[in-house]
Amino acid sequence: MKSVLVFAALLGVALAGVFQIELTKIQSKRMRMIADGTWPAYLKYKEFVRMSSGKAVVSQPANDYEDLEYIGNGTLGTPQQPFLIILDTGSANLWVPDSTCAACKHKHTYDRTKSTTFVDNGKKWKIEYGDGSNAGGVLAQDTYCFGSTGTTQLCIPNTVFGRATSLNGFNQDATDGILGLAFQSLAVDNVVPPLINAINQKLLDMPVFTVWLTKVGPVDGKRGGVFTYGGLDATNCGPIIAYQPLSSATYWQFKIAGIGAGTYQSNTATDVISDTGTSFVGGPNSVIKGIATAVGAHYNAANQIYTIGCNASPPDVVITIGTNKYNIKATNYIVDGGHGTCYFGFFPFGSGGFGPSWILGDPFIRSYCNTYDLGQKRIGFALANH
C-alpha cells in the first residue's frame, strides 16, 4: 500500500506543469456600437434596465463586458465541447450556455447528454452584473479544459460550473460564457473556481498565472496575448519589478499611492482592481477629467467617452504602486476606434459606494504583465515585451 501511495504522489508531481494558452483579440462591443452610432441609445437603455431592476447592489458590480477585447478558448465534457470564453479576473464563476437555453441559439451550447463525465448538481444559480445583464440556470460538474482541442490544454476534472438556461444582455455577444479567475470568496454560491480547483488538484507548478496582452488595432481574430497558468512568462515579460499585497482577496484588489499625467497629479491612496475583462481604465470622474485634460483628450458626452488625436504625442500616465512608478505610454492608452477616430483609454467609473474606486484594465495590463499569485495573495508587475 505504501508503494502505491508513493507512486500516486510522484504521478501527481509529474502531471503538474506550466500551461500557456493563446488569446484572441476582438473589437469590443462599445467600440463597435460607437462606430455604427447605436451606443448613445444603448447607454439610455442600459440605465433604464439598471433603474427598473430596483436593486442598488448587484452581485458582480464591477463587471461590464461591453469593453471586452480579449477572449480565450475552452472545452467542457468528454468528448470535448468547445466554447469561446471570457477570461475574467473580475469575477469567480464559470458558466456556459446550456443546450436547453432558448435565448442561446447563436452560441455554442453545452449538451450534458453527450458527455460521459457529466455529473448532475441540480442547484439553481443566478448572477446579476453591474450593467444590468444577468445569467442563470443549474449547476453541474464536468471536466473543463483551458485552451482548444488539438492544443496543449490544462484540463481540470470535477469542475463545478453553471449551465445557463437563461441569458439577458449576452445574447448577441461574440462570446459564449465567462470563466472567473478571482477568489472563491467572490464566487456566487461559493462555487470553487476552476483555477482554484486546478491548484487543489496539484495540476500546476505554482499557484499563479501571468497575463500578457498584445497591442493590436481594431481588427478581429488576431492573436491577442497569452495566459500562462502555473508560472511566469519569461518570453513575453521582463523580470518582476515588484509584488503588491492584496488589500482584499476577493477581486484582485490592491492599493495605489497615486496617479497622474503631465502637470496633473492625484496623490490619494485608493483601492484598485486588476481586470482583464475591461478594455479601458476606470476611475473617479474628477481624477479622470484631470488626467484627460493633461493628455489633451476631450469628452464626448453622447458616447460618454474621451477622444484624442490618433497621432498625438501626450505624456505618459504614471501610476504609483508601493514605491514604484509604472508608466502607461500613449501607445497603450490611445485606442484606435477605426475610421480615423481614436479614444483615450480611461473612463469615469462610479463604484456606487461599494467595491473598488478604480479598475486597471487593458491599457495597464498591456504595459505591464500582471502575475496573479493566488498562493501568497499578491500581484506582481513586469514590463511587457512588444
Coordinates of C-alpha atoms in Angstrom, one line a residue:
M1 CA 0.0 0.0 0.0
K2 CA 2.9 2.4 0.9
S3 CA 4.5 1.9 -2.6
V4 CA 1.1 2.6 -4.2
L5 CA 0.8 5.9 -2.3
V6 CA 4.3 6.9 -3.2
F7 CA 3.7 6.2 -6.9
A8 CA 0.5 8.2 -6.7
A9 CA 2.3 11.2 -5.2
L10 CA 5.0 11.0 -7.8
L11 CA 2.4 10.8 -10.5
G12 CA 0.7 13.9 -9.2
V13 CA 4.1 15.8 -9.3
A14 CA 4.7 14.6 -12.9
L15 CA 1.3 15.8 -14.0
A16 CA 1.9 19.3 -12.6
G17 CA 3.2 21.9 -15.0
V18 CA 3.0 25.3 -16.7
F19 CA 0.4 25.9 -19.4
Q20 CA 0.4 28.7 -21.9
I21 CA -2.9 29.4 -23.6
E22 CA -3.3 31.8 -26.5
L23 CA -5.9 34.6 -26.6
T24 CA -7.8 36.1 -29.5
K25 CA -8.3 39.9 -30.0
I26 CA -11.8 41.1 -30.8
Q27 CA -13.3 44.6 -31.2
S28 CA -15.2 45.5 -28.1
K29 CA -19.0 45.9 -28.1
R30 CA -18.5 49.5 -27.1
M31 CA -16.2 50.4 -30.0
R32 CA -18.4 48.5 -32.5
M33 CA -21.6 50.4 -31.3
I34 CA -19.9 53.7 -31.2
A35 CA -18.7 53.2 -34.8
D36 CA -22.2 52.4 -36.0
G37 CA -23.9 55.2 -34.0
T38 CA -26.0 52.9 -31.7
W39 CA -24.0 53.4 -28.5
P40 CA -25.9 56.5 -27.1
A41 CA -29.3 54.8 -27.4
Y42 CA -27.8 51.6 -25.8
L43 CA -26.5 53.7 -22.8
K44 CA -30.0 55.0 -22.2
Y45 CA -31.5 51.5 -22.4
K46 CA -28.8 50.2 -20.0
E47 CA -29.6 52.9 -17.5
F48 CA -33.3 52.1 -17.8
V49 CA -32.6 48.4 -17.0
R50 CA -30.5 49.3 -14.0
M51 CA -33.1 51.6 -12.6
S52 CA -36.0 49.3 -13.3
S53 CA -34.3 46.4 -11.5
G54 CA -35.0 48.2 -8.2
K55 CA -31.6 47.0 -6.8
A56 CA -29.0 49.3 -5.5
V57 CA -26.4 46.5 -5.3
V58 CA -25.8 43.6 -7.7
S59 CA -23.7 40.5 -7.2
Q60 CA -21.0 41.5 -9.8
P61 CA -20.9 45.3 -9.7
A62 CA -17.5 45.8 -11.4
N63 CA -18.2 43.8 -14.5
D64 CA -19.2 45.4 -17.8
Y65 CA -18.3 43.1 -20.7
E66 CA -19.1 45.7 -23.4
D67 CA -15.5 46.7 -23.1
L68 CA -14.1 43.2 -23.6
E69 CA -11.3 42.9 -26.1
Y70 CA -9.6 39.6 -25.4
I71 CA -11.2 36.1 -25.3
G72 CA -9.9 32.5 -24.9
N73 CA -11.0 29.0 -25.9
G74 CA -12.1 26.3 -23.5
T75 CA -13.9 23.0 -23.6
L76 CA -16.3 21.1 -21.3
G77 CA -17.1 17.4 -21.2
T78 CA -15.9 14.1 -22.7
P79 CA -15.7 14.3 -25.6
Q80 CA -14.8 18.0 -25.5
Q81 CA -17.4 20.6 -26.4
P82 CA -15.8 23.9 -27.4
F83 CA -16.6 27.4 -26.2
L84 CA -15.4 31.0 -26.6
I85 CA -14.7 32.1 -23.1
I86 CA -14.3 35.5 -21.3
L87 CA -11.2 35.0 -19.0
D88 CA -12.1 37.5 -16.3
T89 CA -10.1 38.4 -13.2
G90 CA -13.1 40.5 -12.0
S91 CA -15.4 37.5 -11.3
A92 CA -15.1 34.0 -9.9
N93 CA -17.7 31.7 -11.6
L94 CA -17.7 29.6 -14.7
W95 CA -20.8 29.4 -16.8
V96 CA -21.7 28.5 -20.4
P97 CA -25.0 28.4 -22.3
D98 CA -26.9 25.2 -22.0
S99 CA -28.5 23.3 -24.9
T100 CA -31.9 23.9 -23.3
C101 CA -31.4 27.7 -23.4
A102 CA -33.9 29.3 -25.8
A103 CA -32.1 32.6 -26.0
C104 CA -28.7 31.0 -26.8
K105 CA -29.3 29.8 -30.3
H106 CA -26.4 31.9 -31.7
K107 CA -23.9 30.4 -29.3
H108 CA -22.0 27.2 -28.6
T109 CA -24.1 25.3 -26.1
Y110 CA -23.3 22.5 -23.6
D111 CA -25.2 19.2 -24.1
R112 CA -25.0 17.1 -20.9
T113 CA -26.3 14.1 -22.7
K114 CA -23.2 14.0 -24.9
S115 CA -20.7 14.0 -22.1
T116 CA -19.6 10.8 -20.3
T117 CA -18.1 12.8 -17.4
F118 CA -21.2 14.9 -16.7
V119 CA -22.4 14.9 -13.0
D120 CA -25.7 16.5 -12.1
N121 CA -25.7 19.0 -9.3
G122 CA -29.2 20.4 -9.5
K123 CA -28.7 23.6 -7.5
K124 CA -30.1 26.7 -9.2
W125 CA -27.9 29.8 -9.6
K126 CA -28.2 33.3 -10.9
I127 CA -25.6 36.1 -11.4
E128 CA -26.6 39.8 -12.0
Y129 CA -23.9 42.1 -13.4
G130 CA -23.3 45.8 -12.9
D131 CA -24.5 46.7 -16.4
G132 CA -28.0 45.2 -15.9
S133 CA -27.3 41.9 -17.6
N134 CA -27.8 38.5 -15.9
A135 CA -27.4 34.8 -16.4
G136 CA -29.0 31.9 -14.6
G137 CA -29.6 28.2 -14.6
V138 CA -28.5 25.0 -12.9
L139 CA -25.1 23.9 -11.5
A140 CA -23.3 20.8 -12.9
Q141 CA -19.9 19.1 -12.8
D142 CA -17.7 18.1 -15.6
T143 CA -14.1 18.3 -16.9
Y144 CA -13.1 21.8 -18.0
C145 CA -10.1 22.4 -20.2
F146 CA -8.3 25.8 -20.8
G147 CA -7.5 26.0 -24.5
S148 CA -8.9 24.5 -27.6
T149 CA -8.9 20.9 -28.8
G150 CA -5.7 20.0 -30.6
T151 CA -3.5 22.4 -28.5
T152 CA -1.8 22.0 -25.2
Q153 CA -4.6 22.2 -22.6
L154 CA -4.9 22.5 -18.9
C155 CA -7.7 20.1 -18.1
I156 CA -9.4 20.1 -14.7
P157 CA -11.7 17.2 -13.8
N158 CA -14.6 17.6 -11.4
T159 CA -15.2 21.3 -12.1
V160 CA -18.4 22.8 -11.0
F161 CA -19.9 25.2 -13.5
G162 CA -23.2 26.9 -14.4
R163 CA -25.4 25.6 -17.2
A164 CA -27.0 28.8 -18.3
T165 CA -30.6 28.1 -19.2
S166 CA -31.4 31.9 -19.4
L167 CA -29.4 34.9 -20.6
N168 CA -30.2 38.6 -20.7
G169 CA -27.7 41.0 -22.1
F170 CA -25.2 38.4 -23.5
N171 CA -27.4 37.1 -26.3
Q172 CA -25.7 38.8 -29.3
D173 CA -22.2 38.8 -27.9
A174 CA -19.3 37.1 -29.7
T175 CA -18.5 35.0 -26.7
D176 CA -20.3 32.0 -25.2
G177 CA -19.6 32.1 -21.5
I178 CA -17.5 33.5 -18.6
L179 CA -14.7 32.0 -16.6
G180 CA -13.9 33.9 -13.4
L181 CA -10.3 34.0 -12.2
A182 CA -10.8 35.8 -8.9
F183 CA -11.0 34.2 -5.5
Q184 CA -13.6 31.8 -4.2
S185 CA -14.9 34.3 -1.7
L186 CA -16.3 36.3 -4.6
A187 CA -18.0 33.4 -6.3
V188 CA -21.8 33.2 -6.3
D189 CA -23.0 30.1 -4.3
N190 CA -19.4 29.7 -3.1
V191 CA -18.5 27.5 -6.1
V192 CA -14.8 26.6 -6.3
P193 CA -13.4 28.5 -9.4
P194 CA -11.8 26.3 -12.0
L195 CA -8.2 27.6 -11.4
I196 CA -8.6 27.1 -7.6
N197 CA -9.7 23.6 -8.4
A198 CA -6.6 23.0 -10.5
I199 CA -4.4 24.2 -7.7
N200 CA -6.3 22.0 -5.2
Q201 CA -5.7 19.0 -7.5
K202 CA -1.9 20.0 -7.8
L203 CA -2.1 20.4 -11.6
L204 CA 0.1 23.5 -11.6
D205 CA 3.8 24.0 -10.7
M206 CA 2.9 27.2 -8.8
P207 CA -0.4 28.7 -7.7
V208 CA 0.0 31.7 -10.0
F209 CA -1.0 32.8 -13.5
T210 CA 0.5 35.6 -15.7
V211 CA -1.2 37.7 -18.3
W212 CA 0.5 39.3 -21.4
L213 CA -1.7 41.2 -23.8
T214 CA -0.7 42.4 -27.3
K215 CA -1.1 45.8 -28.8
V216 CA -3.3 45.4 -31.8
G217 CA -5.7 47.9 -33.6
P218 CA -9.4 47.4 -34.3
V219 CA -9.1 44.0 -36.0
D220 CA -10.9 40.9 -35.0
G221 CA -9.4 37.5 -34.9
K222 CA -5.8 38.4 -34.3
R223 CA -3.5 36.9 -31.7
G224 CA -4.4 38.8 -28.5
G225 CA -1.9 37.6 -26.0
V226 CA -1.1 34.7 -23.7
F227 CA -2.3 33.5 -20.3
T228 CA 0.4 31.4 -18.5
Y229 CA -1.0 29.1 -15.8
G230 CA 1.3 27.8 -13.2
G231 CA 4.3 30.1 -13.7
L232 CA 5.8 33.3 -15.1
D233 CA 6.0 34.2 -18.7
A234 CA 9.7 34.7 -19.4
T235 CA 9.1 35.0 -23.2
N236 CA 6.8 38.0 -23.3
C237 CA 7.5 39.6 -20.0
G238 CA 10.6 41.0 -18.2
P239 CA 11.5 40.2 -14.6
I240 CA 9.0 41.1 -11.9
I241 CA 9.6 44.7 -10.8
A242 CA 7.7 44.3 -7.5
Y243 CA 4.8 42.5 -5.9
Q244 CA 2.0 44.3 -4.2
P245 CA 0.0 42.6 -1.4
L246 CA -3.8 42.4 -2.0
S247 CA -6.0 44.6 0.2
S248 CA -8.9 42.2 -0.4
A249 CA -8.6 38.6 -1.7
T250 CA -12.0 38.8 -3.5
Y251 CA -11.3 40.7 -6.6
W252 CA -7.6 41.2 -7.5
Q253 CA -7.7 44.3 -5.3
F254 CA -4.7 46.3 -4.1
K255 CA -3.8 49.9 -3.3
I256 CA -2.2 52.5 -5.4
A257 CA -0.5 55.6 -3.9
G258 CA -1.3 58.0 -6.7
I259 CA -1.9 58.6 -10.4
G260 CA -1.2 61.5 -12.7
A261 CA -0.1 62.7 -16.1
G262 CA 1.9 65.8 -17.1
T263 CA 1.3 68.6 -14.6
Y264 CA -1.7 66.8 -13.1
Q265 CA -1.2 64.6 -10.0
S266 CA -3.6 62.9 -7.6
N267 CA -1.9 61.5 -4.5
T268 CA -4.9 59.9 -2.9
A269 CA -4.2 56.3 -1.9
T270 CA -7.1 54.2 -3.1
D271 CA -8.2 50.6 -3.8
V272 CA -8.0 49.4 -7.4
I273 CA -8.6 46.0 -9.1
S274 CA -6.7 44.5 -12.0
D275 CA -9.4 43.4 -14.5
T276 CA -8.7 41.6 -17.8
G277 CA -12.3 41.9 -18.7
T278 CA -12.2 45.8 -19.1
S279 CA -10.5 47.3 -22.1
F280 CA -10.2 50.8 -20.5
V281 CA -9.0 52.1 -17.1
G282 CA -11.9 53.3 -15.0
G283 CA -11.6 55.8 -12.1
P284 CA -13.4 58.7 -10.3
N285 CA -14.7 61.3 -12.6
S286 CA -12.7 64.2 -11.2
V287 CA -9.4 62.4 -11.5
I288 CA -10.1 61.0 -15.0
K289 CA -11.0 64.5 -16.1
G290 CA -7.8 65.9 -14.7
I291 CA -5.7 63.2 -16.5
A292 CA -7.7 63.7 -19.7
T293 CA -7.0 67.4 -19.7
A294 CA -3.3 66.8 -19.1
V295 CA -3.1 64.5 -22.1
G296 CA -5.3 66.6 -24.4
A297 CA -8.3 64.3 -24.5
H298 CA -11.8 65.7 -25.0
Y299 CA -15.1 64.4 -23.5
N300 CA -17.8 63.2 -25.9
A301 CA -21.0 63.4 -23.8
A302 CA -23.2 61.4 -26.2
N303 CA -20.9 58.4 -26.1
Q304 CA -19.6 59.1 -22.6
I305 CA -16.0 58.6 -23.7
Y306 CA -12.9 60.8 -24.3
T307 CA -11.5 61.3 -27.8
I308 CA -7.9 62.0 -28.6
G309 CA -5.9 62.6 -31.7
C310 CA -4.6 59.4 -33.3
N311 CA -1.2 60.9 -33.9
A312 CA -1.0 62.8 -30.6
S313 CA 2.2 62.7 -28.5
P314 CA 0.8 63.1 -25.0
P315 CA 2.7 62.4 -21.8
D316 CA 2.7 59.1 -20.0
V317 CA 0.1 58.3 -17.4
V318 CA 2.0 57.3 -14.3
I319 CA 0.6 55.1 -11.5
T320 CA 2.5 54.8 -8.2
I321 CA 2.2 51.4 -6.6
G322 CA 4.2 50.9 -3.4
T323 CA 7.4 52.8 -4.0
N324 CA 7.5 52.1 -7.8
K325 CA 6.2 54.2 -10.7
Y326 CA 4.5 52.5 -13.6
N327 CA 4.3 54.4 -16.9
I328 CA 1.4 53.8 -19.3
K329 CA 2.6 55.2 -22.6
A330 CA 0.3 56.7 -25.3
T331 CA 0.7 53.6 -27.5
N332 CA -1.1 51.6 -24.8
Y333 CA -3.8 54.2 -23.9
I334 CA -4.7 55.6 -27.3
V335 CA -7.4 53.2 -28.6
D336 CA -7.9 53.1 -32.3
G337 CA -11.6 53.1 -33.0
G338 CA -11.3 52.9 -36.8
H339 CA -12.2 55.4 -39.4
G340 CA -9.6 57.9 -38.2
T341 CA -11.1 58.2 -34.7
C342 CA -9.1 57.4 -31.5
Y343 CA -10.2 57.3 -27.9
F344 CA -8.5 57.9 -24.6
G345 CA -8.4 54.6 -22.8
F346 CA -9.7 55.9 -19.5
F347 CA -13.3 56.4 -18.4
P348 CA -15.3 57.7 -15.4
F349 CA -16.2 54.8 -13.2
G350 CA -18.8 55.1 -10.4
S351 CA -18.4 52.3 -7.8
G352 CA -21.8 53.3 -6.3
G353 CA -20.3 53.4 -2.8
F354 CA -19.2 49.7 -2.8
G355 CA -16.3 47.9 -4.4
P356 CA -13.0 49.4 -5.6
S357 CA -12.7 53.0 -6.8
W358 CA -10.6 52.1 -9.8
I359 CA -10.4 49.4 -12.5
L360 CA -7.0 48.9 -14.0
G361 CA -7.9 47.3 -17.3
D362 CA -6.1 46.5 -20.5
P363 CA -4.0 49.8 -21.0
F364 CA -2.2 49.0 -17.8
I365 CA -2.0 45.2 -18.4
R366 CA -0.7 45.8 -22.0
S367 CA 2.1 47.9 -20.4
Y368 CA 2.9 45.6 -17.6
C369 CA 2.4 41.8 -17.4
N370 CA 0.3 41.1 -14.3
T371 CA 1.2 38.0 -12.3
Y372 CA -1.6 36.9 -10.1
D373 CA -0.3 35.0 -7.1
L374 CA -3.2 33.0 -5.6
G375 CA -1.0 31.3 -3.0
Q376 CA 0.5 34.4 -1.4
K377 CA -2.4 36.8 -2.2
R378 CA -0.4 39.3 -4.1
I379 CA 0.0 40.7 -7.6
G380 CA 3.3 41.3 -9.4
F381 CA 4.2 43.6 -12.3
A382 CA 6.7 43.1 -15.1
L383 CA 7.4 45.2 -18.2
A384 CA 5.7 43.7 -21.2
N385 CA 7.7 42.9 -24.3
H386 CA 6.2 44.1 -27.5

